[in-house]
Short mmCIF file of C-alpha atoms in Angstrom, two decimals:
data_model
loop_
_atom_site.label_atom_id
_atom_site.label_comp_id
_atom_site.label_asym_id
_atom_site.label_seq_id
_atom_site.Cartn_x
_atom_site.Cartn_y
_atom_site.Cartn_z
CA MET A 1 -12.70 23.15 22.44
CA LYS A 2 -9.45 22.78 24.51
CA TYR A 3 -7.16 23.25 20.89
CA ARG A 4 -9.05 26.83 20.22
CA LYS A 5 -8.43 28.11 24.24
CA SER A 6 -4.93 27.06 23.16
CA GLY A 7 -4.40 29.73 20.54
CA ARG A 8 -2.96 27.32 17.79
CA SER A 9 -5.88 27.46 15.35
CA HIS A 10 -4.98 28.52 11.76
CA TRP A 11 -1.77 29.55 12.95
CA TRP A 12 -0.74 30.65 9.06
CA ARG A 13 -3.62 33.20 8.98
CA ARG A 14 -2.00 35.49 11.42
CA ARG A 15 -0.21 38.14 10.85
CA GLY A 16 2.86 37.86 10.02
CA ALA A 17 3.26 33.51 10.38
CA LYS A 18 5.40 32.13 7.48
CA PRO A 19 3.92 30.06 4.25
CA ILE A 20 4.11 26.98 4.28
CA CYS A 21 5.51 27.27 1.24
CA GLU A 22 7.25 29.98 -0.10
CA ARG A 23 6.09 31.47 -3.94
CA PRO A 24 9.52 31.05 -5.34
CA ARG A 25 9.29 27.37 -4.62
CA ILE A 26 5.81 26.55 -5.49
CA LYS A 27 6.30 28.10 -9.13
CA LYS A 28 9.48 25.83 -9.57
CA VAL A 29 7.32 22.68 -8.27
CA LEU A 30 4.68 23.69 -11.10
CA GLU A 31 7.15 24.15 -14.11
CA GLU A 32 8.82 21.10 -12.75
CA TYR A 33 6.38 19.10 -13.23
CA LEU A 34 4.14 20.60 -16.26
CA ALA A 35 7.70 19.35 -18.36
CA SER A 36 7.35 16.52 -16.98
CA ASP A 37 5.92 13.24 -18.80
CA SER A 38 6.35 10.63 -15.78
CA PRO A 39 3.36 10.32 -14.17
CA MET A 40 2.06 12.69 -11.24
CA PRO A 41 3.25 11.74 -7.23
CA PRO A 42 1.11 11.14 -4.76
CA LEU A 43 -1.52 14.34 -5.24
CA ARG A 44 -2.79 15.06 -1.77
CA TRP A 45 0.28 15.58 -0.56
CA THR A 46 2.48 17.25 -3.33
CA VAL A 47 1.10 19.03 -6.47
CA LEU A 48 -2.65 19.54 -5.01
CA PRO A 49 -1.33 22.33 -2.24
CA GLN A 50 1.20 23.73 -4.51
CA VAL A 51 -1.84 24.50 -6.73
CA SER A 52 -4.46 25.94 -4.14
CA ALA A 53 -1.69 27.63 -2.75
CA MET A 54 -0.86 29.42 -6.32
CA ARG A 55 -3.87 29.92 -7.22
CA SER A 56 -4.88 32.16 -4.33
CA ILE A 57 -1.65 33.90 -4.20
CA ALA A 58 -2.02 34.81 -8.08
CA PRO A 59 -4.64 34.28 -9.57
CA SER A 60 -4.36 36.00 -12.07
CA GLY A 61 -1.27 36.09 -15.24
CA ARG A 62 1.45 33.76 -16.25
CA SER A 63 0.69 31.78 -13.03
CA ALA A 64 -2.68 30.92 -13.73
CA ARG A 65 -2.28 29.66 -16.53
CA SER A 66 0.50 27.29 -15.55
CA CYS A 67 -2.47 26.42 -12.53
CA ALA A 68 -4.68 25.88 -14.56
CA ALA A 69 -2.39 23.64 -17.15
CA LEU A 70 -1.53 21.51 -13.80
CA SER A 71 -5.01 20.54 -13.32
CA GLY A 72 -5.65 20.14 -16.47
CA LYS A 73 -2.65 17.51 -16.68
CA ILE A 74 -3.88 15.95 -13.27
CA GLU A 75 -7.04 15.42 -14.22
CA GLY A 76 -6.07 13.61 -17.79
CA GLN A 77 -3.96 11.64 -15.52
CA ARG A 78 -6.80 10.53 -13.20
CA ARG A 79 -9.29 9.73 -15.91
CA ALA A 80 -6.61 7.48 -18.32
CA ARG A 81 -6.32 5.88 -14.71
CA VAL A 82 -9.36 5.39 -14.40
CA ALA A 83 -10.05 4.01 -17.71
CA ALA A 84 -7.20 1.47 -16.82
CA ILE A 85 -9.52 -0.13 -14.02
CA GLU A 86 -11.29 -2.26 -16.30
CA PRO A 87 -9.28 -3.91 -18.33
CA THR A 88 -6.43 -3.84 -15.45
CA LEU A 89 -8.63 -5.90 -13.64
CA GLU A 90 -10.31 -7.92 -16.40
CA GLN A 91 -6.21 -9.28 -17.47
CA ALA A 92 -5.85 -9.43 -13.81
CA LEU A 93 -8.42 -12.23 -13.52
CA GLN A 94 -6.75 -14.29 -16.09
CA GLU A 95 -2.76 -14.38 -14.32
CA SER A 96 -1.84 -17.45 -11.88
CA PRO A 97 -1.63 -16.83 -9.19
CA PRO A 98 -3.69 -13.93 -9.50
CA PRO A 99 -2.68 -11.04 -8.15
CA SER A 100 -3.99 -9.25 -4.92
CA LEU A 101 -7.12 -6.13 -4.82
CA ARG A 102 -3.98 -4.51 -3.17
CA GLN A 103 -1.55 -5.36 -5.94
CA VAL A 104 -3.24 -4.58 -8.58
CA THR A 105 -4.60 -0.89 -6.68
CA LYS A 106 -0.48 0.11 -6.57
CA ARG A 107 -0.18 -1.07 -10.96
CA LEU A 108 -2.74 1.69 -11.05
CA GLY A 109 -1.63 4.47 -8.85
CA PHE A 110 -4.44 4.56 -6.36
CA SER A 111 -3.80 4.27 -3.16
CA ALA A 112 -7.34 2.52 -1.81
CA THR A 113 -8.73 -0.37 -3.22
CA CYS A 114 -12.11 1.01 -2.62
CA VAL A 115 -11.38 3.56 -5.93
CA LEU A 116 -12.09 0.52 -7.67
CA LYS A 117 -14.71 -1.26 -6.04
CA ALA A 118 -16.44 2.42 -7.31
CA HIS A 119 -15.21 1.88 -10.73
CA ALA A 120 -15.55 -1.42 -11.62
CA PRO A 121 -17.53 -3.26 -8.63
CA ASP A 122 -18.01 -6.78 -10.60
CA LEU A 123 -14.46 -7.28 -11.72
CA TYR A 124 -13.90 -5.82 -8.09
CA GLU A 125 -15.57 -9.00 -6.74
CA ARG A 126 -14.47 -11.41 -9.18
CA LEU A 127 -10.90 -11.03 -8.39
CA LYS A 128 -11.26 -10.14 -4.47
CA THR A 129 -13.34 -14.16 -5.05
CA HIS A 130 -10.70 -15.57 -7.13
CA TRP A 131 -7.73 -14.01 -5.11
CA GLN A 132 -9.55 -15.03 -1.14
CA ALA A 133 -9.86 -19.00 -3.26
CA TYR A 134 -6.30 -18.66 -4.04
CA ALA A 135 -5.26 -17.65 -0.63
CA ARG A 136 -7.42 -20.24 1.09
CA ILE A 137 -5.52 -23.04 -1.22
CA ARG A 138 -1.94 -21.80 -0.10
CA ARG A 139 -3.16 -21.67 3.41
CA THR A 140 -3.77 -25.16 3.30
CA GLU A 141 -0.96 -26.71 1.58
CA LEU A 142 1.54 -24.18 3.86
CA GLN A 143 -0.47 -26.03 6.46
CA ASN A 144 0.25 -29.50 5.33
CA LYS A 145 3.58 -28.69 4.52
CA LEU A 146 4.22 -27.15 8.47
CA LYS A 147 2.67 -30.41 9.75
CA ALA A 148 4.91 -32.36 7.68
CA VAL A 149 7.70 -30.38 9.87
CA LEU A 150 6.82 -31.80 12.93
CA GLN A 151 7.29 -35.30 12.40
CA GLU A 152 10.76 -34.56 11.50
CA LYS A 153 13.19 -36.57 13.35
CA PRO A 154 15.43 -34.40 14.84
CA PRO A 155 12.23 -31.11 14.60
CA PRO A 156 14.19 -28.17 12.69
CA SER A 157 14.35 -24.89 14.08
CA LEU A 158 12.09 -22.72 13.69
CA ARG A 159 14.27 -20.12 11.46
CA SER A 160 14.62 -22.89 9.50
CA VAL A 161 11.15 -23.91 9.12
CA TYR A 162 10.56 -20.35 7.80
CA SER A 163 13.30 -20.31 5.76
CA ARG A 164 13.15 -23.41 3.81
CA GLN A 165 8.91 -23.07 3.57
CA GLY A 166 9.60 -19.21 2.25
CA VAL A 167 7.06 -17.61 5.58
CA THR A 168 7.87 -14.85 8.09
CA GLU A 169 7.53 -16.06 12.07
CA SER A 170 4.96 -13.47 11.68
CA ILE A 171 2.66 -15.40 9.33
CA VAL A 172 3.47 -18.68 11.41
CA ASN A 173 2.41 -17.25 14.15
CA THR A 174 -1.09 -15.57 12.94
CA SER A 175 -1.84 -18.13 11.15
CA PHE A 176 -0.90 -21.27 12.57
CA PRO A 177 -0.24 -20.19 16.54
CA ASP A 178 -0.75 -24.41 17.47
CA LEU A 179 1.10 -25.49 15.14
CA ARG A 180 4.16 -23.30 15.80
CA ARG A 181 3.23 -23.72 19.33
CA GLY A 182 3.71 -27.78 18.27
CA ASN A 183 7.17 -27.55 17.35
CA TRP A 184 7.88 -25.17 19.54
CA ILE A 185 7.42 -28.20 22.19
CA ALA A 186 8.50 -30.99 20.65
CA THR A 187 12.20 -29.04 20.36
CA SER A 188 12.12 -28.60 23.76
CA ALA A 189 11.53 -32.15 24.58
CA ILE A 190 14.71 -33.08 22.50
CA SER A 191 16.97 -30.19 24.22
CA ALA A 192 15.51 -31.57 27.82
CA ALA A 193 15.86 -35.25 27.12
CA ALA A 194 19.82 -35.09 25.62
CA GLY A 195 20.39 -32.76 28.53
CA PRO A 196 22.66 -29.51 29.20
CA GLY A 197 25.18 -30.80 27.64
CA ALA A 198 24.53 -32.16 24.63
#
């Protein structure tokens, strides 16, 4: 492997390598999280590396107890979020318009929708189906509105169309490329007929 030949793998194990996180910093992070009542930030990239590092540095004593307390707090918050999955999905099914799975995932403090599917597969599928049906209706409504715009004389600018319909250029280009192209052709034809001095 090239990365092994380069000698750059596991650089932190080399003698004299600078620690990724200094011990005073780790201690400060632990104390701040333990004293806080707010939910933990994303654990994968912030809390857990510090906890693991502190455990390896100080396997016993006050720091070890702090690590254990913090681990317990993290686990308690994780269990609370998992327990809230089903009630939150059930509530989402009653909302109008329904939220997307990504929105519900964010509400619960998770980073991936697969967590919802793993813990509440039936509710996950129901909300997914419900939201997809809503999205299809919304798409049809938007398509009809854009078609109506093509009948306006003179045709409005694309920018004004996006503003009126509350959409972005990216959405129209992706979902309705033919309509977008048709409106551009109509606008170009009007401009050409008017002449360069119009």
